[in-house]
Tab-separated table of C-alpha atoms and ligand atoms in Angstrom:
chain	number	residue	atom	x	y	z
M	268	MET	CA	-16.856	42.211	70.535
M	269	ASN	CA	-14.115	39.799	69.571
M	270	LYS	CA	-13.097	42.236	66.832
M	271	ILE	CA	-14.875	40.362	64.117
M	272	PHE	CA	-13.820	43.229	61.971
M	273	LYS	CA	-11.013	44.916	63.065
M	274	SER	CA	-13.113	45.110	60.694
M	275	LEU	CA	-24.253	60.602	28.534
M	276	VAL	CA	-24.163	62.038	28.704
M	277	GLY	CA	-23.372	63.857	25.410
M	278	ALA	CA	-19.938	65.022	24.421
M	279	SER	CA	-20.831	68.638	25.120
M	280	LEU	CA	-21.604	67.834	28.730
M	281	CYS	CA	-18.322	65.953	29.141
M	282	SER	CA	-16.236	68.827	27.958
M	283	LEU	CA	-18.176	71.196	30.168
M	284	MET	CA	-17.402	68.966	33.114
M	285	LEU	CA	-13.739	68.731	32.340
M	286	THR	CA	-13.311	72.496	32.342
M	287	ALA	CA	-15.297	72.832	35.542
M	288	CYS	CA	-13.309	70.085	37.232
M	289	GLY	CA	-9.885	71.436	36.387
M	290	SER	CA	-7.427	73.291	38.610
M	291	ASP	CA	-5.979	72.553	42.080
M	292	GLY	CA	-6.703	74.155	45.448
M	293	GLY	CA	-9.461	72.559	47.531
M	294	GLY	CA	-10.912	73.822	50.792
M	295	GLU	CA	-11.899	77.408	50.212
M	296	PHE	CA	-11.482	76.964	46.488
M	297	LEU	CA	-14.084	74.248	46.508
M	298	VAL	CA	-16.483	76.226	48.661
M	299	GLN	CA	-16.240	79.098	46.208
M	300	GLN	CA	-16.532	76.861	43.171
M	301	ALA	CA	-19.572	75.117	44.620
M	302	GLN	CA	-21.183	78.481	45.322
M	303	ASN	CA	-20.612	79.734	41.793
M	304	LEU	CA	-21.245	76.599	39.823
M	305	PRO	CA	-24.439	76.889	37.797
M	306	ILE	CA	-26.902	74.100	38.513
M	307	ASN	CA	-26.755	71.702	35.642
M	308	LYS	CA	-29.887	71.476	33.527
M	309	THR	CA	-28.602	69.117	30.877
M	310	LYS	CA	-30.915	66.430	29.564
M	311	TYR	CA	-29.115	63.129	29.813
M	312	GLU	CA	-29.133	60.625	27.005
M	313	TYR	CA	-27.872	57.197	27.935
M	314	PRO	CA	-27.147	54.547	25.285
M	315	SER	CA	-30.391	52.793	24.470
M	316	GLY	CA	-30.695	49.434	26.225
M	317	SER	CA	-28.104	50.438	28.823
M	318	PRO	CA	-28.918	49.900	32.519
M	319	VAL	CA	-29.614	53.583	33.150
M	320	ALA	CA	-31.696	53.934	29.981
M	321	GLN	CA	-33.742	50.952	31.169
M	322	HIS	CA	-34.187	51.887	34.817
M	323	GLY	CA	-33.782	55.662	35.088
M	324	ALA	CA	-33.796	57.436	38.439
M	325	LEU	CA	-33.749	55.113	41.446
M	326	LYS	CA	-36.115	55.407	44.378
M	327	VAL	CA	-36.366	53.624	47.712
M	328	ASN	CA	-39.874	52.346	48.288
M	329	GLY	CA	-40.262	50.838	51.755
M	330	LEU	CA	-37.609	48.162	51.996
M	331	GLN	CA	-36.869	47.981	48.301
M	332	LEU	CA	-34.771	49.982	45.887
M	333	CYS	CA	-36.900	50.518	42.772
M	334	ASP	CA	-36.442	51.950	39.327
M	335	ALA	CA	-38.273	54.865	37.707
M	336	ALA	CA	-41.143	52.552	36.756
M	337	GLY	CA	-41.498	51.449	40.404
M	338	LYS	CA	-40.083	47.971	39.749
M	339	PRO	CA	-37.573	46.419	42.182
M	340	VAL	CA	-34.034	46.866	40.977
M	341	GLN	CA	-30.851	45.125	42.040
M	342	LEU	CA	-27.541	46.525	40.891
M	343	ALA	CA	-24.317	44.545	40.899
M	344	GLY	CA	-20.823	45.624	40.034
M	345	PHE	CA	-17.541	46.765	41.461
M	346	SER	CA	-15.954	49.353	43.660
M	347	THR	CA	-12.740	50.961	42.543
M	348	MET	CA	-9.709	50.840	44.834
M	349	GLY	CA	-8.461	54.174	46.154
M	350	TRP	CA	-7.277	55.506	42.831
M	351	GLN	CA	-4.243	57.200	44.390
M	352	TRP	CA	-2.759	53.690	44.301
M	353	CYS	CA	-3.845	52.508	40.859
M	354	GLU	CA	-5.310	55.269	38.757
M	355	ASN	CA	-4.321	53.468	35.557
M	356	CYS	CA	-6.985	50.840	36.267
M	357	TYR	CA	-9.803	53.328	35.576
M	358	THR	CA	-10.052	54.432	31.988
M	359	GLU	CA	-12.898	54.529	29.511
M	360	GLU	CA	-11.427	51.371	27.968
M	361	SER	CA	-11.251	49.401	31.231
M	362	ILE	CA	-14.718	50.465	32.357
M	363	LYS	CA	-16.243	49.723	28.953
M	364	ASN	CA	-14.731	46.265	29.213
M	365	LEU	CA	-16.311	45.845	32.645
M	366	VAL	CA	-19.675	46.807	31.173
M	367	ASP	CA	-19.479	44.783	27.951
M	368	ASP	CA	-17.567	41.744	29.183
M	369	TRP	CA	-18.257	41.496	32.902
M	370	HIS	CA	-21.820	42.881	32.771
M	371	ILE	CA	-21.508	45.387	35.584
M	372	ASN	CA	-24.295	47.930	35.853
M	373	ILE	CA	-22.760	49.966	38.662
M	374	LEU	CA	-19.303	51.222	39.587
M	375	ARG	CA	-18.545	52.678	42.999
M	376	LEU	CA	-16.019	55.487	42.792
M	377	ALA	CA	-14.047	55.245	46.027
M	378	MET	CA	-12.360	58.568	46.665
M	379	TYR	CA	-10.269	58.243	49.825
M	380	VAL	CA	-10.253	61.490	51.731
M	381	GLU	CA	-7.147	60.668	53.757
M	382	GLU	CA	-4.223	58.301	53.013
M	383	GLY	CA	-2.981	60.375	50.087
M	384	GLY	CA	-6.416	60.921	48.582
M	385	TYR	CA	-8.638	63.997	48.288
M	386	ASN	CA	-7.148	66.001	51.165
M	387	LYS	CA	-3.703	65.744	49.617
M	388	ARG	CA	-4.715	66.741	46.075
M	389	PRO	CA	-8.266	68.069	46.196
M	390	ASN	CA	-8.675	69.249	42.650
M	391	HIS	CA	-6.883	66.358	41.081
M	392	ASN	CA	-9.258	64.035	42.919
M	393	LEU	CA	-12.265	66.131	42.044
M	394	ALA	CA	-11.253	65.992	38.388
M	395	GLU	CA	-10.769	62.224	38.557
M	396	MET	CA	-14.166	61.798	40.214
M	397	CYS	CA	-15.876	63.894	37.525
M	398	LYS	CA	-14.018	62.061	34.764
M	399	LEU	CA	-15.251	58.717	36.052
M	400	VAL	CA	-18.816	59.919	36.656
M	401	ASP	CA	-18.843	61.093	33.029
M	402	ILE	CA	-17.498	57.789	31.727
M	403	CYS	CA	-20.196	55.876	33.631
M	404	GLY	CA	-22.827	58.229	32.223
M	405	LYS	CA	-21.512	57.779	28.702
M	406	LEU	CA	-21.684	53.996	29.093
M	407	GLY	CA	-25.122	54.119	30.731
M	408	ILE	CA	-24.230	52.538	34.073
M	409	TYR	CA	-24.859	53.805	37.588
M	410	CYS	CA	-22.034	55.154	39.703
M	411	ILE	CA	-21.582	55.915	43.381
M	412	VAL	CA	-19.795	59.079	44.400
M	413	ASP	CA	-18.107	57.674	47.519
M	414	TRP	CA	-16.604	60.074	50.092
M	415	HIS	CA	-14.310	57.340	51.337
M	416	ILE	CA	-13.562	58.152	54.954
M	417	LEU	CA	-11.852	55.385	56.917
M	418	THR	CA	-9.240	56.609	59.408
M	419	PRO	CA	-10.291	58.503	61.444
M	420	GLY	CA	-13.752	56.935	61.492
M	421	ASN	CA	-15.837	59.897	62.635
M	422	PRO	CA	-17.436	61.600	59.618
M	423	LEU	CA	-17.694	64.848	61.616
M	424	ASP	CA	-13.943	64.936	62.261
M	425	PRO	CA	-12.621	68.344	61.097
M	426	ILE	CA	-10.281	66.524	58.745
M	427	TYR	CA	-13.382	65.779	56.628
M	428	GLY	CA	-14.458	69.431	56.632
M	429	ASP	CA	-14.772	69.559	52.831
M	430	ALA	CA	-17.633	67.045	52.796
M	431	ALA	CA	-20.416	69.622	52.513
M	432	PRO	CA	-18.813	71.735	49.762
M	433	PHE	CA	-17.743	68.590	47.946
M	434	PHE	CA	-21.276	67.225	47.845
M	435	LYS	CA	-22.698	70.621	47.025
M	436	TYR	CA	-20.322	70.867	44.093
M	437	MET	CA	-21.094	67.372	42.814
M	438	SER	CA	-24.858	67.716	43.187
M	439	ARG	CA	-24.949	71.097	41.427
M	440	LYS	CA	-22.930	69.595	38.612
M	441	TYR	CA	-24.960	66.422	38.252
M	442	ALA	CA	-28.424	67.484	39.453
M	443	GLY	CA	-31.044	65.408	37.682
M	444	ALA	CA	-28.547	62.891	36.222
M	445	PRO	CA	-30.203	59.582	37.099
M	446	HIS	CA	-26.970	57.586	37.008
M	447	VAL	CA	-25.402	59.412	39.962
M	448	ILE	CA	-25.748	57.992	43.492
M	449	PHE	CA	-24.151	59.577	46.560
M	450	GLU	CA	-22.485	57.661	49.400
M	451	ILE	CA	-21.948	60.303	52.036
M	452	CYS	CA	-19.382	58.458	54.166
M	453	ASN	CA	-17.692	55.127	53.798
M	454	GLU	CA	-17.583	53.036	56.995
M	455	PRO	CA	-17.952	55.181	60.107
M	456	ASN	CA	-15.951	53.451	62.844
M	457	GLY	CA	-14.612	53.880	66.362
M	458	THR	CA	-16.448	54.629	69.575
M	459	GLU	CA	-17.090	58.268	68.580
M	460	ALA	CA	-18.974	57.283	65.448
M	461	THR	CA	-22.330	56.493	67.014
M	462	TRP	CA	-25.593	56.700	65.087
M	463	GLU	CA	-26.205	60.119	66.697
M	464	VAL	CA	-22.968	61.410	65.183
M	465	ILE	CA	-23.589	59.816	61.806
M	466	SER	CA	-27.134	61.175	61.614
M	467	GLU	CA	-25.949	64.657	62.609
M	468	TYR	CA	-23.513	64.468	59.712
M	469	ALA	CA	-26.195	63.134	57.354
M	470	ASN	CA	-28.589	65.917	58.369
M	471	LYS	CA	-25.922	68.425	57.405
M	472	VAL	CA	-24.833	66.951	54.087
M	473	ILE	CA	-28.008	65.504	52.562
M	474	PRO	CA	-29.807	68.879	52.323
M	475	GLU	CA	-26.794	70.158	50.332
M	476	ILE	CA	-27.225	67.257	47.957
M	477	TYR	CA	-30.995	67.618	47.627
M	478	ALA	CA	-31.124	71.414	47.154
M	479	PRO	CA	-30.028	71.599	43.496
M	480	TYR	CA	-32.430	68.790	42.608
M	481	ASP	CA	-35.253	70.729	44.253
M	482	SER	CA	-34.378	73.837	42.356
M	483	ILE	CA	-34.727	72.086	38.986
M	484	GLY	CA	-37.719	70.010	40.070
M	485	ALA	CA	-35.902	66.667	39.798
M	486	GLN	CA	-36.493	63.660	42.055
M	487	HIS	CA	-34.007	63.496	44.923
M	488	PRO	CA	-31.027	61.270	44.126
M	489	LEU	CA	-30.394	58.043	46.013
M	490	VAL	CA	-28.201	58.659	49.058
M	491	ILE	CA	-26.378	55.773	50.723
M	492	CYS	CA	-25.758	56.375	54.422
M	493	GLY	CA	-23.059	54.615	56.457
M	494	THR	CA	-23.756	52.787	59.715
M	495	PRO	CA	-21.581	52.344	62.842
M	496	GLN	CA	-18.692	49.910	63.147
M	497	TRP	CA	-17.546	49.822	59.534
M	498	ASP	CA	-21.113	49.586	58.166
M	499	GLN	CA	-21.973	46.576	60.288
M	500	LEU	CA	-24.347	47.798	62.999
M	501	VAL	CA	-26.876	48.435	60.274
M	502	ASP	CA	-29.957	48.761	62.505
M	503	ALA	CA	-28.382	51.307	64.890
M	504	SER	CA	-31.111	53.778	63.827
M	505	LEU	CA	-33.868	51.414	64.957
M	506	VAL	CA	-32.813	50.318	68.446
M	507	LYS	CA	-31.351	51.782	71.605
M	508	GLY	CA	-27.759	50.862	72.428
M	509	ARG	CA	-26.333	49.535	69.183
M	510	TYR	CA	-22.945	51.176	69.024
M	511	GLN	CA	-19.364	50.125	68.635
M	512	GLY	CA	-17.560	49.031	71.766
M	513	ASN	CA	-20.425	48.083	74.078
M	514	GLU	CA	-20.265	44.350	73.352
M	515	MET	CA	-23.966	44.325	72.433
M	516	ASP	CA	-23.476	43.721	68.764
M	517	PHE	CA	-26.302	41.499	67.639
M	518	VAL	CA	-28.481	40.994	70.707
M	519	ASP	CA	-32.108	42.106	70.665
M	520	LEU	CA	-32.388	45.665	71.991
M	521	PRO	CA	-35.370	47.944	72.749
M	522	ALA	CA	-36.830	49.811	69.776
M	523	ASP	CA	-35.884	53.464	69.306
M	524	ASP	CA	-36.704	54.716	65.814
M	525	ARG	CA	-34.223	57.416	64.793
M	526	ARG	CA	-34.194	56.787	61.049
M	527	LEU	CA	-33.241	59.674	58.784
M	528	LYS	CA	-36.125	61.843	57.629
M	529	PHE	CA	-35.214	61.995	53.950
M	530	ASP	CA	-37.239	60.445	51.163
M	531	ASN	CA	-34.539	58.630	49.214
M	532	VAL	CA	-32.043	57.143	51.636
M	533	ILE	CA	-30.705	53.617	51.949
M	534	TYR	CA	-28.506	52.191	54.731
M	535	THR	CA	-25.130	50.564	54.175
M	536	PHE	CA	-23.919	47.089	55.009
M	537	HIS	CA	-20.415	45.836	54.201
M	538	PHE	CA	-19.055	42.324	54.602
M	539	TYR	CA	-15.799	40.454	54.065
M	540	ALA	CA	-16.806	36.794	53.923
M	541	SER	CA	-13.789	35.309	55.690
M	542	SER	CA	-14.354	37.596	58.690
M	543	HIS	CA	-18.108	38.237	58.729
M	544	ASN	CA	-20.081	35.033	58.767
M	545	GLU	CA	-21.482	32.615	61.368
M	546	GLY	CA	-19.155	34.233	63.870
M	547	SER	CA	-18.350	32.818	67.241
M	548	PRO	CA	-20.117	31.968	70.491
M	549	LYS	CA	-20.295	34.221	73.535
M	550	ASP	CA	-21.868	33.935	76.978
M	551	GLY	CA	-22.951	30.399	76.230
M	552	VAL	CA	-24.876	31.524	73.126
M	553	GLU	CA	-23.559	29.447	70.274
M	554	ASP	CA	-24.357	31.872	67.447
M	555	TYR	CA	-23.963	35.162	69.320
M	556	TYR	CA	-21.908	36.777	66.571
M	557	ASN	CA	-23.810	35.274	63.677
M	558	PHE	CA	-23.814	37.991	60.983
M	559	TYR	CA	-26.114	36.024	58.712
M	560	LYS	CA	-28.740	35.685	61.392
M	561	TYR	CA	-28.513	39.390	62.235
M	562	MET	CA	-28.696	40.646	58.656
M	563	TYR	CA	-31.443	38.203	57.664
M	564	LYS	CA	-33.643	40.019	60.166
M	565	VAL	CA	-32.397	43.566	59.458
M	566	LEU	CA	-33.239	43.112	55.777
M	567	GLY	CA	-36.848	42.839	56.887
M	568	GLN	CA	-36.601	46.202	58.645
M	569	LEU	CA	-34.492	48.630	56.634
M	570	PRO	CA	-33.626	49.191	52.966
M	571	VAL	CA	-29.987	48.209	52.563
M	572	PHE	CA	-27.254	48.680	49.962
M	573	CYS	CA	-24.031	46.642	50.115
M	574	SER	CA	-21.657	49.114	48.511
M	575	GLU	CA	-18.578	47.072	49.413
M	576	TYR	CA	-17.935	43.385	49.995
M	577	GLY	CA	-14.945	41.106	49.744
M	578	LEU	CA	-14.312	37.386	49.564
M	579	THR	CA	-11.331	37.777	51.876
M	580	GLU	CA	-10.705	38.788	55.448
M	581	ALA	CA	-11.529	42.323	56.548
M	582	SER	CA	-7.946	43.367	55.817
M	583	GLY	CA	-8.715	42.933	52.118
M	584	ASP	CA	-6.210	40.098	52.065
M	585	GLY	CA	-5.777	36.571	53.430
M	586	ASN	CA	-8.156	33.675	53.025
M	587	ILE	CA	-10.771	33.673	50.228
M	588	ASP	CA	-14.129	32.113	51.054
M	589	THR	CA	-16.411	31.625	48.075
M	590	ASP	CA	-18.981	29.454	49.902
M	591	ARG	CA	-19.559	32.095	52.540
M	592	THR	CA	-19.722	34.790	49.863
M	593	ASP	CA	-22.339	32.663	48.069
M	594	LYS	CA	-24.348	32.694	51.274
M	595	TRP	CA	-24.338	36.484	51.427
M	596	ILE	CA	-25.241	36.892	47.796
M	597	HIS	CA	-28.092	34.397	48.096
M	598	MET	CA	-29.315	36.577	50.953
M	599	PHE	CA	-29.048	39.645	48.706
M	600	MET	CA	-31.051	37.845	45.997
M	601	GLY	CA	-34.046	37.815	48.359
M	602	ASN	CA	-33.358	35.083	50.917
M	603	ASN	CA	-34.044	37.393	53.875
M	604	ALA	CA	-36.889	38.453	56.167
M	605	GLY	CA	-37.981	41.263	53.808
M	606	ASN	CA	-37.474	39.355	50.547
M	607	GLN	CA	-35.439	42.408	49.765
M	608	LYS	CA	-33.173	42.486	46.727
M	609	VAL	CA	-29.933	44.095	47.799
M	610	SER	CA	-27.460	45.729	45.423
M	611	PHE	CA	-23.770	44.892	45.819
M	612	CYS	CA	-20.333	46.116	44.714
M	613	ASN	CA	-17.166	44.069	45.043
M	614	TRP	CA	-13.928	45.379	46.554
M	615	SER	CA	-12.107	45.882	44.360
M	616	TYR	CA	-11.595	46.261	40.656
M	617	SER	CA	-7.867	46.866	40.801
M	618	ASP	CA	-4.521	45.145	40.388
M	619	LYS	CA	-3.254	45.970	43.879
M	620	ASP	CA	-1.160	43.165	45.302
M	621	GLU	CA	-3.766	41.750	47.694
M	622	LYS	CA	-6.198	38.861	47.533
M	623	SER	CA	-9.355	40.983	47.230
M	624	ALA	CA	-8.172	42.648	44.012
M	625	ALA	CA	-9.938	41.341	40.902
M	626	LEU	CA	-6.855	41.556	38.690
M	627	LYS	CA	-3.334	40.236	39.131
M	628	PRO	CA	-0.545	42.737	39.874
M	629	PHE	CA	0.580	44.882	36.909
M	630	SER	CA	-2.493	43.979	34.826
M	631	CYS	CA	-3.607	47.591	34.480
M	632	SER	CA	-0.345	48.938	33.059
M	633	ARG	CA	-0.571	46.121	30.500
M	634	LYS	CA	-4.268	46.841	29.890
M	635	ALA	CA	-4.895	43.172	30.651
M	636	TRP	CA	-8.448	43.906	31.815
M	637	ASN	CA	-9.465	40.254	32.141
M	638	ASN	CA	-6.342	38.971	33.911
M	639	THR	CA	-8.341	37.754	36.901
M	640	THR	CA	-7.306	36.599	40.344
M	641	LYS	CA	-9.283	33.910	42.153
M	642	SER	CA	-11.522	36.604	43.634
M	643	GLY	CA	-11.930	38.352	40.277
M	644	GLU	CA	-12.886	35.110	38.567
M	645	TYR	CA	-15.581	34.367	41.129
M	646	VAL	CA	-17.029	37.887	40.916
M	647	ARG	CA	-16.984	37.799	37.145
M	648	ARG	CA	-18.988	34.571	37.189
M	649	VAL	CA	-21.468	35.908	39.733
M	650	LEU	CA	-22.041	39.020	37.628
M	651	ASN	CA	-22.600	36.859	34.583
M	652	VAL	CA	-25.313	34.959	36.475
M	653	VAL	CA	-26.966	37.891	38.259
M	654	ASN	CA	-26.776	40.564	35.558
M	655	ASN	CA	-26.625	38.467	32.413
M	656	GLY	CA	-28.879	35.513	33.231
M	657	ALA	CA	-26.120	32.923	32.689
M	658	THR	CA	-26.158	29.494	34.314
M	659	ASP	CA	-22.981	28.621	36.184
M	660	PRO	CA	-22.975	25.776	38.713
M	661	THR	CA	-19.620	26.882	40.143
M	662	VAL	CA	-21.091	29.940	41.895
M	663	LEU	CA	-24.158	30.643	44.042
M	664	LYS	CA	-24.479	26.977	44.882
M	665	PRO	CA	-27.885	26.005	46.283
M	666	GLU	CA	-26.287	24.276	49.279
M	667	ASN	CA	-24.923	27.638	50.376
M	668	VAL	CA	-28.319	29.218	50.985
M	669	TYR	CA	-28.544	30.416	54.595
M	670	LYS	CA	-31.356	28.773	56.518
M	671	PRO	CA	-32.454	30.864	59.523
M	672	GLU	CA	-34.078	27.874	61.156
M	673	CYS	CA	-30.635	26.238	61.478
M	674	LYS	CA	-29.554	28.028	64.609
M	675	VAL	CA	-26.079	26.671	64.927
M	676	ALA	CA	-23.699	26.867	61.986
M	677	ASN	CA	-23.926	23.710	59.899
M	678	ALA	CA	-26.586	22.215	62.179
M	679	CYS	CA	-28.981	21.679	59.287
M	680	LYS	CA	-26.301	20.040	57.238
M	681	ALA	CA	-25.652	17.689	60.129
M	682	GLU	CA	-29.384	17.022	60.528
M	683	GLU	CA	-29.785	16.425	56.820
M	684	THR	CA	-26.969	13.930	56.731
M	685	LYS	CA	-28.505	12.094	59.694
M	686	LYS	CA	-31.690	11.475	57.687
M	687	PRO	CA	-31.911	7.961	56.221
P	770	IDC	C1	-8.051	48.782	52.020
P	770	IDC	C2	-7.297	48.365	50.772
P	770	IDC	C3	-5.808	48.371	51.061
P	770	IDC	C4	-5.407	49.718	51.598
P	770	IDC	C5	-6.252	50.083	52.800
P	770	IDC	C6	-5.938	51.494	53.264
P	770	IDC	O1	-7.744	47.105	50.371
P	770	IDC	O2	-5.080	48.079	49.882
P	770	IDC	O3	-4.032	49.676	51.977
P	770	IDC	O4	-7.632	50.032	52.470
P	770	IDC	O5	-6.651	51.824	54.412
P	770	IDC	C7	-12.692	48.425	54.065
P	770	IDC	C8	-12.466	49.780	53.553
P	770	IDC	C9	-11.471	49.768	52.424
P	770	IDC	C10	-10.328	48.791	52.722
P	770	IDC	C11	-10.935	47.376	52.741
P	770	IDC	C12	-9.919	46.273	52.985
P	770	IDC	O6	-13.657	50.435	53.134
P	770	IDC	O7	-10.992	51.065	52.267
P	770	IDC	O8	-9.409	48.880	51.681
P	770	IDC	N1	-11.963	47.342	53.741
P	770	IDC	O9	-9.327	46.436	54.233
P	770	IDC	N2	-13.609	48.066	54.925
P	770	IDC	C13	-13.472	46.763	55.182
P	770	IDC	C14	-12.427	46.272	54.447
């Protein structure tokens, strides 16, 4: 392809977690810890009226993510940045502000494995992860435990060898806690990371996650599973030949159903609006790389969770495109072949010096939690509309709804303007 991407919990539980999440070591230490950790049987009490108190344990039903009462649920919030770069952005105070002021109901906890993350300081990262899971529980919002692989892009690479003990540890600790969601691998990428490889990895890790839930008789937690090419070839489990590098990105391919055989799994899609949009022509087909067209259809075939999106280019920086982001979010609100409501987390709640960050540089050290960038301001407004029922004509503009019948980008607009 033309490289479109380069693309609470009560106080007693908290203290218990802090002791259990303490010292440093990793690797064998974690394996041993996971083995010995008693399976948690704590009853969780979330603040009344909070998102988790309202919706409880989440369950995929067909194409739709539903709540404990079987009603469709759509979560919207943020992803953290890799906290090795801005740990001071994630405190109980900052997250409470996100809940109270920005109306998030989910926070994705992006724990990089490489690039100075978990593999460098396993127990420090484990402790940080547990601290943040506990804060989300205390505030009554959902959180995603994200094993943030990125480079290399093969989740089975030996460098990610702690995945199974990590998930075993986390699931024993949080078994039955309805606010905890597991994302087993961020963005598989590269030619090695085919659906066969990803599903082999998933078949290894998901049973580790489910086992403690089985042993206490709790419903399996929601597991978010990555898809090839940075979470873009979302239907790779449904067709033959959808893999990175074969230049067959969005063409129709023969059916070959190799979906995962677990009862609470959802597939990941990520977009960065300035890079992933109407795309470009190829082989005389004007909308060959049209991401909207592709995902409109996929959302009628698979349950999908957008655990990361940006307004910028795929680098996380560069041009910001709010109209094209509107188009994606309209699609997530149900404008798709399955009328599916898709949950979404923005990259990123941080003050890193890049255009996708929600806060301006140095905001976190000053505890200036509302010191928004252009991207942050847009996301804040969208959350106010989607999660808080506000009316705001500056975001989610009706003219930005994707119309599948308009084959060529902007064709409908052109047709409409032609009308007398
Ligand atoms: C980027 C960060 C950037 C950091 C880089 C490290 O924005 O500050 O230097 O990671 O690799 C993703 C990844 C996510 C990327 C983000 C932007 O999941 O880790 O973060 N992105 O490039 N996929 C698409 C874009």
